[in-house]
C-alpha positions in Angstrom: -0.1 0.2 -0.2 1.5 3.4 -1.5 2.0 6.1 2.0 0.0 9.3 2.3 3.2 11.2 1.5 3.6 8.6 -2.0 -0.1 9.5 -2.9 0.6 13.3 -2.2 3.6 12.8 -5.0 0.8 11.1 -7.6 -1.8 13.4 -6.8 0.8 16.6 -7.5 2.0 15.2 -10.7 -1.5 14.8 -12.1 -2.2 17.5 -11.8 -0.9 19.7 -14.8 -2.5 17.5 -17.0 -5.9 16.6 -15.5 -6.3 21.0 -14.7 -6.4 23.2 -18.0 -6.3 25.9 -15.7 -2.6 24.5 -14.0 -1.4 23.5 -17.6 0.9 26.6 -18.2 5.0 25.8 -17.8 5.0 28.3 -14.8 2.1 26.8 -12.7 3.9 23.0 -14.4 7.4 24.4 -13.2 6.9 25.0 -9.3 5.1 21.7 -9.8 8.0 19.6 -10.4 10.1 21.3 -8.8 8.2 20.8 -5.4 6.9 17.0 -6.2 11.3 17.1 -6.7 11.4 18.0 -2.8 9.2 15.5 -1.8 11.0 13.1 -3.6 13.9 13.9 -2.2 16.0 14.6 -5.1 19.4 16.6 -4.3 20.3 17.6 -7.8 23.1 21.1 -7.8 20.1 23.4 -9.2 18.3 22.1 -5.9 21.8 23.4 -4.4 21.7 26.6 -6.1 18.4 27.4 -5.5 18.3 26.9 -1.4 16.7 29.3 0.3 18.8 32.1 1.4 17.9 32.2 5.1 18.8 28.3 4.9 22.2 29.8 3.9 22.3 32.0 6.6 22.3 29.5 9.4 24.0 27.5 7.4 27.7 30.2 6.3 26.8 31.4 10.6 28.5 28.2 12.4 31.4 31.0 14.3 33.4 28.1 14.4 35.6 29.8 16.5 33.5 30.9 18.9 31.7 27.5 19.5 35.6 26.0 20.1 35.6 26.6 23.9 31.3 26.3 24.1 31.8 23.0 22.8 33.8 22.9 26.8 30.7 24.9 29.1 28.7 27.1 29.4 28.4 30.0 31.8 25.7 32.6 30.5 24.7 35.8 33.0 22.0 36.1 31.7 18.6 33.7 32.0 16.3 36.1 29.1 12.8 35.7 29.4 11.2 37.3 25.6 8.4 36.8 23.7 7.6 34.2 21.0 6.5 37.5 18.7 9.1 37.2 15.2 9.9 41.0 15.6 11.8 40.8 18.9 14.8 38.5 19.2 16.8 39.0 22.4 19.7 38.0 20.2 19.1 40.9 18.4 18.0 43.4 20.5 20.1 43.2 23.2 23.2 42.6 20.2 23.6 38.6 22.9 26.6 36.9 21.4 26.8 32.7 22.3 27.2 31.7 25.5 26.0 35.0 27.2 22.4 34.2 27.5 20.2 31.8 28.5 16.8 32.2 27.4 13.1 30.3 26.8 10.7 32.7 24.5 7.1 32.2 25.1 3.1 33.9 24.2 3.9 37.3 25.9 7.2 36.6 28.1 5.1 34.8 30.7 6.3 33.4 33.8 3.7 31.5 35.4 4.1 31.4 39.1 5.4 27.9 40.9 4.0 24.6 40.5 5.0 21.4 39.6 2.1 20.3 37.9 1.7 22.5 35.6 4.6 25.0 33.5 6.9 22.3 34.4 8.8 23.0 30.8 8.9 27.1 32.7 10.5 25.6 35.8 13.3 23.2 35.0 14.5 26.2 32.2 14.7 28.6 35.5 16.2 26.0 38.1 18.7 24.6 35.5 19.9 28.1 34.7 19.3 29.2 38.3 20.2 26.7 40.5 23.5 24.6 37.3 24.6 27.2 35.4 24.4 30.2 38.3 22.8 33.0 36.2 23.7 36.3 37.7 20.7 38.1 36.6 17.4 37.6 35.0 15.7 39.7 32.5 12.1 39.8 31.3 11.5 41.4 27.9 8.1 42.5 27.4 7.5 45.4 24.2 4.7 46.6 21.6 2.1 45.1 20.3 2.6 42.2 22.2 -0.8 40.3 20.8 -0.4 37.8 24.3 -1.1 41.0 26.2 -4.1 41.8 23.8 -5.6 38.8 24.0 -5.8 38.3 27.9 -7.0 42.6 27.6 -9.7 40.7 25.0 -10.3 38.4 27.7 -14.4 38.8 29.0 -16.0 37.9 32.2 -16.8 34.3 30.9 -12.7 33.8 29.4 -11.3 34.6 32.1 -13.2 31.7 34.1 -13.8 29.4 33.1 -15.8 28.8 28.9 -12.5 29.5 26.3 -12.4 30.3 22.9 -9.1 28.4 22.2 -6.7 25.6 22.5 -3.9 26.8 24.4 -3.8 30.6 24.6 -6.6 31.7 27.0 -5.5 29.7 29.4 -1.8 30.5 28.9 -1.8 34.6 29.3 -5.2 33.9 32.2 -0.9 33.9 33.8 -1.2 37.9 33.7 -5.0 38.4 34.9 -2.8 40.0 38.4 -1.0 42.6 35.9 -4.3 43.2 33.9 -6.9 43.8 36.7 -4.0 46.6 37.7 -4.5 48.4 34.7 -8.4 48.1 34.5 -8.4 49.3 38.2 -6.2 52.2 38.0 -6.2 53.5 34.8 -10.3 52.7 33.8 -10.9 55.9 31.4 -8.3 54.3 29.4 -8.6 53.5 25.4 -8.1 49.8 25.3 -4.6 50.3 22.8 -3.8 52.9 25.6 -4.6 49.7 28.2 -2.6 47.2 26.1 0.2 49.5 26.3 0.2 49.8 30.3 -0.6 45.7 30.7 2.8 45.0 28.0 4.6 46.2 30.9 3.2 45.7 33.7 3.3 42.1 33.1 6.6 42.6 33.0 5.8 43.1 36.8 3.6 40.4 37.4 6.4 38.2 35.9 9.9 39.3 37.8 7.1 38.4 41.4 6.3 35.4 40.0 10.5 34.5 39.6 10.2 34.5 43.8 7.7 32.0 43.7 11.0 30.1 42.8 12.8 28.0 46.3 16.1 28.7 44.1 15.2 31.9 42.9 14.3 33.6 46.1 17.4 32.3 47.9 19.8 34.0 45.7 18.2 36.9 44.9 18.1 37.0 49.6 22.1 36.2 49.8 22.5 38.9 46.3 23.9 35.9 43.9 21.1 37.1 41.7 19.3 40.0 40.0 15.5 40.2 38.8 15.2 42.9 35.9 12.4 43.9 33.4 12.3 45.4 30.4 10.7 47.0 27.7 11.6 47.1 23.8 9.3 49.3 21.7 10.4 48.7 18.2 8.0 50.8 16.6 10.2 53.7 18.2 13.2 52.2 18.8 13.3 52.3 22.3 13.8 50.2 25.2 14.1 50.7 28.4 15.3 48.9 31.2 14.4 48.8 35.3 15.8 46.6 38.0 13.2 44.8 40.5 13.9 46.1 44.5 12.4 43.0 46.3 13.3 42.7 49.8 13.8 39.5 50.0 16.4 38.2 53.4 17.8 35.0 53.9 15.9 32.4 55.2 16.9 32.1 58.6 18.1 28.0 59.8 16.8 27.0 63.2 
């Protein structure tokens, strides 16, 4: 029995002859190229026509830098940033390989400590603080954030149960305290203004949540770790940075 991939290839190959409107040279050429890729052909013409993005990735390997990094890594930063394609933290802050341990998610949120949920985030924090011993944790918010817009769009029903998405609404609820603060302190602001305010308040909410992780709290209390917030306005081209000043004292052992 032919596989689904084989069937797809045969169907594509039939298209130019079966459909008159796809029988022109341009359409036929595109389909031939696509079927060749599906067939796994790897001729010289395909190599020459390789996507320029792929070529850039192949060429940018920094071999000298990675000789040292192959032995070990000692990043100074753990960075939480948004998955938004417009706000790469390496581009914004010019991080070089080995300088920052990073995690990216919708709206750059840090949930409170919970071993039953969000274990992926918890594993990142634990490894960065306990094993890599980073000296700084930076949470970066940004302008025109779709995740924050989704958060601010939650109504009372979706905020406490029913949602229209499988994952997004439940995830952005992490920022509900930030939304509540914005709605309370700036009730007369427009929706767009509230989104901008929440983009920054959500960063502060994540900084507070970081202290619910015991290794983060202990490192901050001992002066080994600093928590910082950042906001990148890519529309106007500016970046703001602030330090989270929490009065956290070392635990007293009795």
